[in-house]
PDB file of C-alpha atoms in Angstrom:
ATOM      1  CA  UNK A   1      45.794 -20.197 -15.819  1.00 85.00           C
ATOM      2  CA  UNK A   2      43.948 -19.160 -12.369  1.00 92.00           C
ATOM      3  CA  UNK A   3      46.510 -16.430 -11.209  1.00 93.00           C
ATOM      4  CA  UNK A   4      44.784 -16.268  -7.955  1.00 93.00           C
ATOM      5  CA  UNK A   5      45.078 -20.438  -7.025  1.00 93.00           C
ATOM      6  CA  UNK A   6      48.656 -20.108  -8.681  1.00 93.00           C
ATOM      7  CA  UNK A   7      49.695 -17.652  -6.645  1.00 94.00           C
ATOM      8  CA  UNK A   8      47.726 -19.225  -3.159  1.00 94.00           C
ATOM      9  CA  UNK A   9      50.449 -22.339  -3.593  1.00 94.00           C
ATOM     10  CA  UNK A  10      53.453 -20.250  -4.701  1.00 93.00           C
ATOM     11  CA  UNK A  11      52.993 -17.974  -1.395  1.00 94.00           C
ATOM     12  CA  UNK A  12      52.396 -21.261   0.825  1.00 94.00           C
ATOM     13  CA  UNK A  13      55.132 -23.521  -1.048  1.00 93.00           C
ATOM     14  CA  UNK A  14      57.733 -20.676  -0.762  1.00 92.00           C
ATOM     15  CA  UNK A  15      57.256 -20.292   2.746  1.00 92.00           C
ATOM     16  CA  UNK A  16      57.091 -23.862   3.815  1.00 92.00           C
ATOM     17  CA  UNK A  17      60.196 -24.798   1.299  1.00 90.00           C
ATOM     18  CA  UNK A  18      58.510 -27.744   0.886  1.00 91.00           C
ATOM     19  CA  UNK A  19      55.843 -28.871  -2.196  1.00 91.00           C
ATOM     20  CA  UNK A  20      54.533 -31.613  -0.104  1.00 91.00           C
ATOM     21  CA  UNK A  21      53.546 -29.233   3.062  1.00 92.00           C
ATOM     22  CA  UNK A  22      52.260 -26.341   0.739  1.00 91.00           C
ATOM     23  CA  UNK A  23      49.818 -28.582  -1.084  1.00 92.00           C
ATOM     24  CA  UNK A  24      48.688 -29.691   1.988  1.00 93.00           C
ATOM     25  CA  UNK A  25      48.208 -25.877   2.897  1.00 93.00           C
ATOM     26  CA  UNK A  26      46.089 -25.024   0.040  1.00 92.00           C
ATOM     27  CA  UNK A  27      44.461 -28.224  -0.010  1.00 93.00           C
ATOM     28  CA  UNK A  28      45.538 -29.945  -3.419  1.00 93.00           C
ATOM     29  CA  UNK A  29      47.142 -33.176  -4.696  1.00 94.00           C
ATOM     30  CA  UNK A  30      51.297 -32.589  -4.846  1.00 92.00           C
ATOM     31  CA  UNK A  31      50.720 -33.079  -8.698  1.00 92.00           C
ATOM     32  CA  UNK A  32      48.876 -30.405  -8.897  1.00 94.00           C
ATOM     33  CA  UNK A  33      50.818 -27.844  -6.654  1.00 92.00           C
ATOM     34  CA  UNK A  34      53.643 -28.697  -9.243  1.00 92.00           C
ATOM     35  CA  UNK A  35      51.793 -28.047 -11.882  1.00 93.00           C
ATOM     36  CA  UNK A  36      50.675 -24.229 -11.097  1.00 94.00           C
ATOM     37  CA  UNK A  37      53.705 -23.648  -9.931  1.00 94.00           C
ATOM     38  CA  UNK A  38      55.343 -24.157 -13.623  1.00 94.00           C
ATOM     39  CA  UNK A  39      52.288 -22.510 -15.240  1.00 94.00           C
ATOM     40  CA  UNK A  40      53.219 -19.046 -12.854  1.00 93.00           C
ATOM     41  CA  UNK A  41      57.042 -19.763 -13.894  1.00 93.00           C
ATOM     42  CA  UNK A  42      56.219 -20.462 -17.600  1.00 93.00           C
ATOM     43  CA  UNK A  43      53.733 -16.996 -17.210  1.00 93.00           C
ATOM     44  CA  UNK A  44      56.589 -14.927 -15.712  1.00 94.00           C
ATOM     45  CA  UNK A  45      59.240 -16.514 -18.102  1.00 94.00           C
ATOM     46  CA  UNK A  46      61.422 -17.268 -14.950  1.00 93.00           C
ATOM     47  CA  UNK A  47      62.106 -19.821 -12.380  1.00 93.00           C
ATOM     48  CA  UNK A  48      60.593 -19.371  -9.173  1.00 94.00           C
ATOM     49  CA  UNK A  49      62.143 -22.437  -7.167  1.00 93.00           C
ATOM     50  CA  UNK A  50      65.626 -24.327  -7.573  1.00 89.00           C
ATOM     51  CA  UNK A  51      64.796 -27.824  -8.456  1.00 79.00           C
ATOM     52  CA  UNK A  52      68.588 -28.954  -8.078  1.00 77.00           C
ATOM     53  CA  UNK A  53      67.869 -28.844  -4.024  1.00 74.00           C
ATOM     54  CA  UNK A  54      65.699 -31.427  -1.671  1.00 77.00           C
ATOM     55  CA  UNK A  55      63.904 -28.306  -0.532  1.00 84.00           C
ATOM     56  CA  UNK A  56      61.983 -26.325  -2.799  1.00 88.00           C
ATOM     57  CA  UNK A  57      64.206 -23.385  -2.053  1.00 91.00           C
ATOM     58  CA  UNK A  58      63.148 -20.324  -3.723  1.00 93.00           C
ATOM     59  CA  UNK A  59      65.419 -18.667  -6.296  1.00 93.00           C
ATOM     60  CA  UNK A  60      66.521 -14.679  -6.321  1.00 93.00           C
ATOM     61  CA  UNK A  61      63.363 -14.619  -8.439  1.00 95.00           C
ATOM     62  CA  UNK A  62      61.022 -16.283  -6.789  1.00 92.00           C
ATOM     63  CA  UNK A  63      62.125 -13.848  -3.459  1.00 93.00           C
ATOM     64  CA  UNK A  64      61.563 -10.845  -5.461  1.00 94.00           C
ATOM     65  CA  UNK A  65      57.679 -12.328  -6.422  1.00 95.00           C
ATOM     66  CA  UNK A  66      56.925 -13.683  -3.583  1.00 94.00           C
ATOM     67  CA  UNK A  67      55.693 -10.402  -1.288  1.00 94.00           C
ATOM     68  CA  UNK A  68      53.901  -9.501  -4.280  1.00 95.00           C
ATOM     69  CA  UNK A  69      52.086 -12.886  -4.316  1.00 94.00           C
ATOM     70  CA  UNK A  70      51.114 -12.714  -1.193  1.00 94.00           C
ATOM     71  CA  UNK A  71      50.216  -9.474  -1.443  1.00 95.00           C
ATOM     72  CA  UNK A  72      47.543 -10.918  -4.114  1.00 95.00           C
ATOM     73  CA  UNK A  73      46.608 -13.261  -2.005  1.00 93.00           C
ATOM     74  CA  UNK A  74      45.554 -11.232   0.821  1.00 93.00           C
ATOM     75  CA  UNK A  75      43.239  -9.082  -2.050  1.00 93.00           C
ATOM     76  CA  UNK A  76      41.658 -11.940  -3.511  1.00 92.00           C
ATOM     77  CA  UNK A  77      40.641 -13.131  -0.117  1.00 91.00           C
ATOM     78  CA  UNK A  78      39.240  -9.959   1.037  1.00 89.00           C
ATOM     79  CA  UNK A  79      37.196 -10.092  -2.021  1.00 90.00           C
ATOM     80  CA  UNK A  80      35.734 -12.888  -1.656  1.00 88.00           C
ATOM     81  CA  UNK A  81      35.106 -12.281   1.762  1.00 80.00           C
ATOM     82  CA  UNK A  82      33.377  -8.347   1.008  1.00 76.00           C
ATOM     83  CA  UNK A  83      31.223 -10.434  -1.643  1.00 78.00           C
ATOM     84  CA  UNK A  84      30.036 -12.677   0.740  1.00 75.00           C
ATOM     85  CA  UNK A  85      28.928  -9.999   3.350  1.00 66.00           C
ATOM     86  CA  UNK A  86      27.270  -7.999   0.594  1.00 67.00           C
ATOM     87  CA  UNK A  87      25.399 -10.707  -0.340  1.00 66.00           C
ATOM     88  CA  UNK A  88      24.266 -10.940   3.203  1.00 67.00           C
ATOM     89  CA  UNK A  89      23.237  -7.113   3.325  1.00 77.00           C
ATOM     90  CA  UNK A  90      19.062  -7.676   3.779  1.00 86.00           C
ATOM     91  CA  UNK A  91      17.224  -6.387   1.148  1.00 91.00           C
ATOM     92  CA  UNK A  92      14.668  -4.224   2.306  1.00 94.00           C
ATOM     93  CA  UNK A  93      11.393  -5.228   0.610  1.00 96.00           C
ATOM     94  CA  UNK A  94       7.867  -3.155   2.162  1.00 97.00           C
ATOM     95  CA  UNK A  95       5.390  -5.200   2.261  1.00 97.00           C
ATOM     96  CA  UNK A  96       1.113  -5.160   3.090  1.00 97.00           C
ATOM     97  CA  UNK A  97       0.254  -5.354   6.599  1.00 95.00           C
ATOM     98  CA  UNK A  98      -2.011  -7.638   5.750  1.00 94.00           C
ATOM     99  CA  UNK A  99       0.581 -10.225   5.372  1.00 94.00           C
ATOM    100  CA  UNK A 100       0.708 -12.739   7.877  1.00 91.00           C
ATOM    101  CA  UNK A 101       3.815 -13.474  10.036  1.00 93.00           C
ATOM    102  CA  UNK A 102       3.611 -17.006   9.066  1.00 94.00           C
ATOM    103  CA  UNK A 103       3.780 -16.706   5.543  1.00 95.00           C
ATOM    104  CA  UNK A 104       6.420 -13.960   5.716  1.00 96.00           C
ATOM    105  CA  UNK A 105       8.513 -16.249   7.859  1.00 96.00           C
ATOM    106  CA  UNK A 106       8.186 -18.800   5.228  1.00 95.00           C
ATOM    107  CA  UNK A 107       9.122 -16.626   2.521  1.00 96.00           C
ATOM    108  CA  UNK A 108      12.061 -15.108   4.466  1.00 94.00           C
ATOM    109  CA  UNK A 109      13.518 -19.305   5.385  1.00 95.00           C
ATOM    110  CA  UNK A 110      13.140 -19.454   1.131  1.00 94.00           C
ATOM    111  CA  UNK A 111      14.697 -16.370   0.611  1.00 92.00           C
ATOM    112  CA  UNK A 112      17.658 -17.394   3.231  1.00 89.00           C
ATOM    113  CA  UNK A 113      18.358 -20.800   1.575  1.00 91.00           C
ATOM    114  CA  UNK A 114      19.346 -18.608  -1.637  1.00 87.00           C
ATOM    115  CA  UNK A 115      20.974 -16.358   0.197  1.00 82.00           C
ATOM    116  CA  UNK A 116      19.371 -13.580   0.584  1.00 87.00           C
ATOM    117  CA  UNK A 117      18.359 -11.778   3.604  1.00 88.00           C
ATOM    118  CA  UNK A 118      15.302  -9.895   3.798  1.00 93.00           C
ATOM    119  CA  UNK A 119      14.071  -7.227   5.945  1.00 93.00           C
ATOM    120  CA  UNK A 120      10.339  -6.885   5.742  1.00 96.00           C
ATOM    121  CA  UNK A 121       8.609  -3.421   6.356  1.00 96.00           C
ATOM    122  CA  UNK A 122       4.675  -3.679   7.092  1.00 96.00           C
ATOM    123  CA  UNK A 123       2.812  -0.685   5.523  1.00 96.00           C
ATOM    124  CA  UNK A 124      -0.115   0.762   3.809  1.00 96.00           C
ATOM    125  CA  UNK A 125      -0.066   1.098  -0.244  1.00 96.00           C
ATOM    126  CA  UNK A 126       1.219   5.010  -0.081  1.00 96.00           C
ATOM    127  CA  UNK A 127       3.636   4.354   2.387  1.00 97.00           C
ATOM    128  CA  UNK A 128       4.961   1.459   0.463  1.00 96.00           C
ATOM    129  CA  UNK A 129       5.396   3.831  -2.476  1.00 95.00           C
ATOM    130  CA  UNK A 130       6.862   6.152  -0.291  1.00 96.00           C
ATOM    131  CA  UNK A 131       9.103   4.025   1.008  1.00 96.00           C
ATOM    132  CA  UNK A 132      10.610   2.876  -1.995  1.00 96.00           C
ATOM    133  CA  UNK A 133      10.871   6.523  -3.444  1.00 95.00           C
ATOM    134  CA  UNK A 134      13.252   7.330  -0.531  1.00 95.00           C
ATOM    135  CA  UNK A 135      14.875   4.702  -0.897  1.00 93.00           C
ATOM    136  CA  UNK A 136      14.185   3.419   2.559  1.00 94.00           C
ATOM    137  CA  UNK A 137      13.586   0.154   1.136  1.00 95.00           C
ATOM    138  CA  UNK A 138      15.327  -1.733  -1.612  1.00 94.00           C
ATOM    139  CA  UNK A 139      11.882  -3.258  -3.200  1.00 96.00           C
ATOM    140  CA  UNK A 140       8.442  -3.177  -2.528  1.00 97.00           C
ATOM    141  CA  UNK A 141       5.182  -5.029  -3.469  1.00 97.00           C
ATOM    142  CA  UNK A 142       2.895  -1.572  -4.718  1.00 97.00           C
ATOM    143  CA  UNK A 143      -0.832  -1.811  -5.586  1.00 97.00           C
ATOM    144  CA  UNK A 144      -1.790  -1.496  -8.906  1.00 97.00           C
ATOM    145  CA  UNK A 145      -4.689  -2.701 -11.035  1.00 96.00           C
ATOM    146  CA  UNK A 146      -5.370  -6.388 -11.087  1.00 94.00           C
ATOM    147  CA  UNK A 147      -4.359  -6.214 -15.136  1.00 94.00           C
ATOM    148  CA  UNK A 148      -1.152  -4.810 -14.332  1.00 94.00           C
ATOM    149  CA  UNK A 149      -0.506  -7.069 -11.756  1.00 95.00           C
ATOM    150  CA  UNK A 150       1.920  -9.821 -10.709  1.00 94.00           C
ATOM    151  CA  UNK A 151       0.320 -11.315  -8.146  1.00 96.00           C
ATOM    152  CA  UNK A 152      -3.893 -10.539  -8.084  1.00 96.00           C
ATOM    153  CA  UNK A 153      -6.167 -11.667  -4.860  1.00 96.00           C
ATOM    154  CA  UNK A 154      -9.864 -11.985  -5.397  1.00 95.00           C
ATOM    155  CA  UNK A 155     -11.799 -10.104  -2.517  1.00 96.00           C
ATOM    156  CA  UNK A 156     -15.239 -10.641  -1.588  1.00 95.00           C
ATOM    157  CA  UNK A 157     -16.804  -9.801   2.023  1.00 96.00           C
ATOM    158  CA  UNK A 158     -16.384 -11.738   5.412  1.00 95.00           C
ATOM    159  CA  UNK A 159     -18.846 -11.378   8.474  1.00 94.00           C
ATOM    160  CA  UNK A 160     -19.165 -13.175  12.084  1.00 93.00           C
ATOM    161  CA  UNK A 161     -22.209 -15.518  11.136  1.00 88.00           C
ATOM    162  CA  UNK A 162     -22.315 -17.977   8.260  1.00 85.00           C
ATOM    163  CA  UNK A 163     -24.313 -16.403   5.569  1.00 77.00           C
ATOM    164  CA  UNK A 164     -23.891 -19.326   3.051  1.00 80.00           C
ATOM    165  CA  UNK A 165     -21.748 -19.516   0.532  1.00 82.00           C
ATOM    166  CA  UNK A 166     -23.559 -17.797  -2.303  1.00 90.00           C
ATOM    167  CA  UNK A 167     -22.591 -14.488  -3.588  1.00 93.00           C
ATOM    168  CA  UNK A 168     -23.676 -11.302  -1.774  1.00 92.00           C
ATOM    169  CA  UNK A 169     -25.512  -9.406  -3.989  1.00 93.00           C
ATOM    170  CA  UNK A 170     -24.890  -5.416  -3.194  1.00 92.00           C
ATOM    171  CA  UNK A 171     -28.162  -4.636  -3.911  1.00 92.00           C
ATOM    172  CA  UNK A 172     -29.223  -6.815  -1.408  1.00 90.00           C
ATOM    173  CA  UNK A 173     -27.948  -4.058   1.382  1.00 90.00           C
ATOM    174  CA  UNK A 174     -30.045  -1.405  -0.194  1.00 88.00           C
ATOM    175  CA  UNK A 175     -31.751  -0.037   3.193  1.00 83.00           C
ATOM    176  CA  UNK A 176     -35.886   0.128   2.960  1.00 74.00           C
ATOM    177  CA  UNK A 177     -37.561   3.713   2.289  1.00 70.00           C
ATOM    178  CA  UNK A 178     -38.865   3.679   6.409  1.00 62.00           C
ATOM    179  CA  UNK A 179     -35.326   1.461   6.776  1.00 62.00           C
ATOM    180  CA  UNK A 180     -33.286   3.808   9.706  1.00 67.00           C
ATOM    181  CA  UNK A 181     -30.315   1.636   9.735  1.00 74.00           C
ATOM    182  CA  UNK A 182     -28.053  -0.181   6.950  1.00 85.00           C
ATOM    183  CA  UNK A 183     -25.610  -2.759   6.717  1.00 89.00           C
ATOM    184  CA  UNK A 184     -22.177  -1.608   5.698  1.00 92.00           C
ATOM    185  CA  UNK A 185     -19.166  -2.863   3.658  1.00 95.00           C
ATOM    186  CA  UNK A 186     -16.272  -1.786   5.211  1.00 96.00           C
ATOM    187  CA  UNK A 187     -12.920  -0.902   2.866  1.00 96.00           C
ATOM    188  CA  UNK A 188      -9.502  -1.954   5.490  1.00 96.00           C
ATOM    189  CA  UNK A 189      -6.660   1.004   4.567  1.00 96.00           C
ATOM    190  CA  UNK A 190      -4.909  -1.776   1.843  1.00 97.00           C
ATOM    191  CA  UNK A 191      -7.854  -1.329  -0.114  1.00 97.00           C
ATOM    192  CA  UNK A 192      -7.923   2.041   0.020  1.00 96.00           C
ATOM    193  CA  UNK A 193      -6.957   2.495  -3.841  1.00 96.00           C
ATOM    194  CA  UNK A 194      -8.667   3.947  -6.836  1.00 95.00           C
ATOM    195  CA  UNK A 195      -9.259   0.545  -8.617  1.00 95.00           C
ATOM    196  CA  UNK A 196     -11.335  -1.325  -5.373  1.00 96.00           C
ATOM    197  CA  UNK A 197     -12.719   1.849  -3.659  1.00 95.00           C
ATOM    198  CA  UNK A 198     -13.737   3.685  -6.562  1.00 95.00           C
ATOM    199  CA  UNK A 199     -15.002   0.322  -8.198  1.00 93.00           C
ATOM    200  CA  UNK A 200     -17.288  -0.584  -5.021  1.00 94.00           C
ATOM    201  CA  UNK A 201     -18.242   2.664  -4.410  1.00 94.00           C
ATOM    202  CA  UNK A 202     -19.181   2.502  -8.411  1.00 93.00           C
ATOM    203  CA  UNK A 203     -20.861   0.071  -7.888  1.00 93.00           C
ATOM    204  CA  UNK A 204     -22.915   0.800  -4.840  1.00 92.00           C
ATOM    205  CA  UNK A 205     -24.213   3.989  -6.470  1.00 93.00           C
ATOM    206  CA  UNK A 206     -25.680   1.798  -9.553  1.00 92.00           C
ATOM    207  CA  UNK A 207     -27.464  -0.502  -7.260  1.00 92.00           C
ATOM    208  CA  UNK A 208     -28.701   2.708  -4.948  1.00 91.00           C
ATOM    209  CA  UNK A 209     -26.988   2.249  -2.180  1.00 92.00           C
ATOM    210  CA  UNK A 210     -26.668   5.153   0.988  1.00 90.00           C
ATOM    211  CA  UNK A 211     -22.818   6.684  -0.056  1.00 88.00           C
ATOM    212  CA  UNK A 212     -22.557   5.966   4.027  1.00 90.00           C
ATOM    213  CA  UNK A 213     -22.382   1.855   2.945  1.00 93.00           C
ATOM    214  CA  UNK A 214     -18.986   1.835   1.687  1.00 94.00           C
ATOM    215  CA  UNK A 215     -16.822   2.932   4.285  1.00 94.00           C
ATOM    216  CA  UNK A 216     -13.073   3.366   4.281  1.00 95.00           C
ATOM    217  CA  UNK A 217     -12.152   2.736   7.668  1.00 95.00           C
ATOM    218  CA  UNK A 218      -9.116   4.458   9.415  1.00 94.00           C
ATOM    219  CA  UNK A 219      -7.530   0.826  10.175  1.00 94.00           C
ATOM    220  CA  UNK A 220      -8.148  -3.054   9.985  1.00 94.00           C
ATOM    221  CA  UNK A 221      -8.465  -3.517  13.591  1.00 94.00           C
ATOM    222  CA  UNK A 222     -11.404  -1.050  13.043  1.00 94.00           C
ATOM    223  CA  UNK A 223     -12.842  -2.550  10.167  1.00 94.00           C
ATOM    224  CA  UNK A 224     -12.758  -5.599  12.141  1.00 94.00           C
ATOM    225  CA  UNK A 225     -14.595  -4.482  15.228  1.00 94.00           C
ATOM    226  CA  UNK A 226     -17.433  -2.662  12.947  1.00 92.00           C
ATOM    227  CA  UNK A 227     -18.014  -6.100  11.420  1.00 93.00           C
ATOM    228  CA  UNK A 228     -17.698  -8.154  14.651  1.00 92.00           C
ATOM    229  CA  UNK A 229     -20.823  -5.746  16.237  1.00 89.00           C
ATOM    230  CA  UNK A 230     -22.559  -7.001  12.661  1.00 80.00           C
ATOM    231  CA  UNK A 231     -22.252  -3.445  11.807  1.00 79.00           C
ATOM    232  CA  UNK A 232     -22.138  -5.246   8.069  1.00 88.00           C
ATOM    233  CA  UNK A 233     -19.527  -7.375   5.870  1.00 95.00           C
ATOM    234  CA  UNK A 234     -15.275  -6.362   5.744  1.00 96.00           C
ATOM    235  CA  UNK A 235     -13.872  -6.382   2.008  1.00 97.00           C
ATOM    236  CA  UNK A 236     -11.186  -8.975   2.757  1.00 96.00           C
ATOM    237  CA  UNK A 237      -9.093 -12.033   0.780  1.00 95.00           C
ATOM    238  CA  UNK A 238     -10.628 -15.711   1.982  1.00 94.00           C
ATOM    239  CA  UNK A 239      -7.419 -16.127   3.081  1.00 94.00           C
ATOM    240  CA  UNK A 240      -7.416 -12.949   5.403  1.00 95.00           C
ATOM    241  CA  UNK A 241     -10.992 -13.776   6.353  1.00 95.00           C
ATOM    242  CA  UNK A 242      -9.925 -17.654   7.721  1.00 93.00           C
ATOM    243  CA  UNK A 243      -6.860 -16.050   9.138  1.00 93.00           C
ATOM    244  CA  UNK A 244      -9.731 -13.741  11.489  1.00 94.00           C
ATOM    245  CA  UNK A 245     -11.856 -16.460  11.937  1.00 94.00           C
ATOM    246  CA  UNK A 246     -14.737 -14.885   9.492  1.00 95.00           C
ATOM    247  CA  UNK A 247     -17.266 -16.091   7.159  1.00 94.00           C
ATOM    248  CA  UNK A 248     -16.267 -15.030   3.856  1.00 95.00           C
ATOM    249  CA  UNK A 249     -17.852 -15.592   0.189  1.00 94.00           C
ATOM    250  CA  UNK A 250     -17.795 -13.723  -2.795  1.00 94.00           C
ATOM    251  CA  UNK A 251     -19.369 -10.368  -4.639  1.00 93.00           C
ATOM    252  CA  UNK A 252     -21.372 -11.254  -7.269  1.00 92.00           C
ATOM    253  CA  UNK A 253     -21.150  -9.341 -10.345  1.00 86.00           C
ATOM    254  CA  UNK A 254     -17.939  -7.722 -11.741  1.00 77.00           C
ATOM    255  CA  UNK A 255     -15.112  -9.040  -9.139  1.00 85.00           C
ATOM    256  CA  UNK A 256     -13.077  -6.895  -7.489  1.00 94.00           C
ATOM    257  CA  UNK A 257      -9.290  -8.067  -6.454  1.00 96.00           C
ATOM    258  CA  UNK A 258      -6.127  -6.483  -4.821  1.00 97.00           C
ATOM    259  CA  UNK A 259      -3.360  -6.056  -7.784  1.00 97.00           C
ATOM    260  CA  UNK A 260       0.751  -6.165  -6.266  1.00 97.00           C
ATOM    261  CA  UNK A 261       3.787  -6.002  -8.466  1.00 96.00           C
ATOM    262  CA  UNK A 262       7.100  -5.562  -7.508  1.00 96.00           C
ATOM    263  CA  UNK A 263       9.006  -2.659  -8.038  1.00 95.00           C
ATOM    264  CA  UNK A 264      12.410  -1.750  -7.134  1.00 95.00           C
ATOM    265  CA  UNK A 265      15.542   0.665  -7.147  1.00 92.00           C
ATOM    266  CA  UNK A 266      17.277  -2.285  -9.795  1.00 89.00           C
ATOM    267  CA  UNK A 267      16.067  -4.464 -12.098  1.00 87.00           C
ATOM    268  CA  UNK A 268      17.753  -7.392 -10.534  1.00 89.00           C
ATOM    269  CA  UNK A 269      16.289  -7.096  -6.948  1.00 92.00           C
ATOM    270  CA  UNK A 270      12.807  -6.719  -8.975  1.00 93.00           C
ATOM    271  CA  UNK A 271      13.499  -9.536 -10.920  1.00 93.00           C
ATOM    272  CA  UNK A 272      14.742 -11.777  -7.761  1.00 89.00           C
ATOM    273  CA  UNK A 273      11.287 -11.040  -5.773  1.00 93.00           C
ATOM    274  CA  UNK A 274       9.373 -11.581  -8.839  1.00 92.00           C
ATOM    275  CA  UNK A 275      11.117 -14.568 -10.112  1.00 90.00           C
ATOM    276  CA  UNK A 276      12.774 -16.137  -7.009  1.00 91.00           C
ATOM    277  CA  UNK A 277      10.116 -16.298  -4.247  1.00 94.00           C
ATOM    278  CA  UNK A 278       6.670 -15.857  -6.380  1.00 94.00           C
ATOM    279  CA  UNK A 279       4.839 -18.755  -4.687  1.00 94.00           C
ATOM    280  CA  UNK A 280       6.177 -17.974  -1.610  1.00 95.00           C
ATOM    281  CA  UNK A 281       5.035 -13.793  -2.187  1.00 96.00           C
ATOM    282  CA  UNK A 282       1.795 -15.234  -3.337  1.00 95.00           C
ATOM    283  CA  UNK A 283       1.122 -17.108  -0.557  1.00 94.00           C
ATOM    284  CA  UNK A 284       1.746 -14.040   1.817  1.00 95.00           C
ATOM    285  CA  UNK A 285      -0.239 -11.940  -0.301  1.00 96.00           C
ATOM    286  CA  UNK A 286      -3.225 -14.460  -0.080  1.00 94.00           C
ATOM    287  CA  UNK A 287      -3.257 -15.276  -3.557  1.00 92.00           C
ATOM    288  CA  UNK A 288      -5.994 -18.412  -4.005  1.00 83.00           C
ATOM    289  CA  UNK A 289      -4.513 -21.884  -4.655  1.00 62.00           C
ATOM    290  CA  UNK A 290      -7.443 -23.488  -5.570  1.00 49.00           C
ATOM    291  CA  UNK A 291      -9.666 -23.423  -8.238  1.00 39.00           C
ATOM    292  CA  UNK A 292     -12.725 -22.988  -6.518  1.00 40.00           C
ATOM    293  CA  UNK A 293     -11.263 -19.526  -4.413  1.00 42.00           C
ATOM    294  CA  UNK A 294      -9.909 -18.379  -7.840  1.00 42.00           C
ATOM    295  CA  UNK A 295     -13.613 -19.040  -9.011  1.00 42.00           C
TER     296      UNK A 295
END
C-alpha cells in the first residue's frame, strides 16, 4: 500500500464528507478512492468512516488520524517539492575558453531537457583544476594526456593564407644560417600543458629549430594577432581554426592533440557529464566528426 496516496484521499475525503468530491480532489476514479481508503483502515485495524450514513462521516477514529494524515501530507509534498528544486540547483561544470558559445548553448538546451542546469565557468587548464579543488565548481573538463583522455582533439597549425592542405613539416621553419627572422608556432594558454608544449618544443629541438619558435603566448587573442601579422602558424583544433576564419592543416609526424576528462566532487555528476552529454561535450571541445579531421 502507498501510505502517502492513501493518506492524500483520506485527508481530502474526510474533509469534504463526501467520496465522490474527494476523488475528484486527488484526481482518481471513486473506485479507487474506496479502495485506499479500506487498505489505510485494514493497515490501522480500524474504521476510519461510518458507512451506515449518506455522508462519509468520519468516525471517533478517523478524527483522531486525520490531523496526523494531513500532517503527512503536507511532508510528502514538501519533499517532493525540495527534490524538484535540488534537481534544479546548476551544476557548476569549468570549462576551456576555447569553447564556443554556440556549442555550449547547445549542450546546456541538452542538459536542460534532462533536467539539469548547468553553469559554465570559462578558464585556463590550472584554473580549471583549481576550481574544482575549491570546490567552486561541481565538475570540470581537466587536461590530461590524450591516452588518458575522454574526449581527445587533434591539433595541427592555422595561418591567414591558404598554405595547402598538406602537412607542415617543422623542419620546414628551420630559419637559414644568414636567416635574421623565423616563422613561429604559437602555443594559446589551453595548450599550455606538459604533454603539447613539452612535446612541440621536443620536437622542435630534434628538427633544430631557434627555442624562440615555439612560443607560449600570454593569451589567445595574442596568439591570434601574432599569426594574423604572419608572424607564423597558431597550434589550434580545425574546428577552432574555422571558428577564426584560419587556414588550418595538420603536423606531420607524431600528432599532437588536447586530452579532457571529466572530473568531479561525486562520481555521479562525473558520470552524468561523461555519459549524459558526451556528443554534445565533444562537440564544444572540437572533437573531429569526420574521418578525414580525425585523419
Amino acid at each position: 500500500m502507498d501510505l502517502v496516496a492513501a493518506c492524500r484521499v483520506f485527508v481530502q475525503v474526510g474533509e469534504r464528507g463526501s467520496f465522490t468530491l474527494g476523488a475528484e480532489a486527488v484526481r482518481v476514479p471513486q473506485s479507487v478512492a474506496s479502495r485506499r481508503v479500506a487498505a489505510l483502515e485494514e493497515h490501522f485495524g480500524e474504521r476510519l468512516f461510518d458507512r451506515s450514513t449518506r455522508r462519509a462521516a468520519l468516525t471517533p477514529f478517523g478524527r483522531d488520524m486525520l490531523p496526523s494524515a494531513k500532517r503527512l501530507v503536507q511532508l510528502a509534498e514538501a519533499l517532493e517539492y525540495h527534490a524538484e528544486q535540488a534537481k534544479l540547483r546548476p551544476l557548476g561544470l569549468a570549462v576551456p575558453e576555447t569553447c564556443s558559445v554556440r556549442h555550449l548553448a547547445m549542450l546546456d538546451a541538452a542538459a536542460r531537457d534532462t533536467d539539469t542546469v548547468l553553469d559554465f565557468r570559462s578558464a585556463g587548464p590550472a584554473e580549471r583544476a583549481e576550481l574544482l579543488r575549491s570546490r567552486e565548481v561541481r565538475a570540470a573538463l581537466v587536461a590530461v594526456p590524450p591516452a588518458d583522455a575522454d574526449w581527445a582533439v587533434p591539433l595541427g597549425v592555422a595561418s591567414p593564407t591558404d598554405n595547402g592542405t598538406a602537412p607542415l613539416r617543422l623542419e620546414s621553419l628551420r630559419p637559414g644560417r644568414a636567416q635574421r627572422s623565423f616563422r613561429r608556432i604559437w602555443i594559446q594558454p589551453e595548450d599550455d600543458v606538459p604533454h603539447i608544449r613539452d612535446r612541440l618544443e621536443q620536437t622542435g629541438h630534434r628538427v633544430a629549430l631557434v627555442p624562440a619558435q615555439i612560443v607560449v603566448a600570454a593569451s589567445l587573442t595574442a596568439a591570434v594577432a601574432a599569426t594574423l601579422r604572419a608572424d607564423g602558424f597558431l597550434l589550434c583544433s580545425a574546428a577552432q581554426a574555422e571558428e577564426l576564419g584560419l587556414w588550418w592543416r595538420r603536423l606531420a609526424g607524431t600528432p599532437v592533440a588536447r586530452g579532457y576528462s571529466v572530473s568531479a566532487v561525486t562520481g555521479d555528476d562525473a558520470e552524468r557529464v561523461r555519459a549524459g552529454f558526451w556528443n554534445q561535450v565533444a562537440r564544444a571541445l572540437g572533437t573531429p566528426t569526420d574521418a578525414k579531421e580525425r585523419a
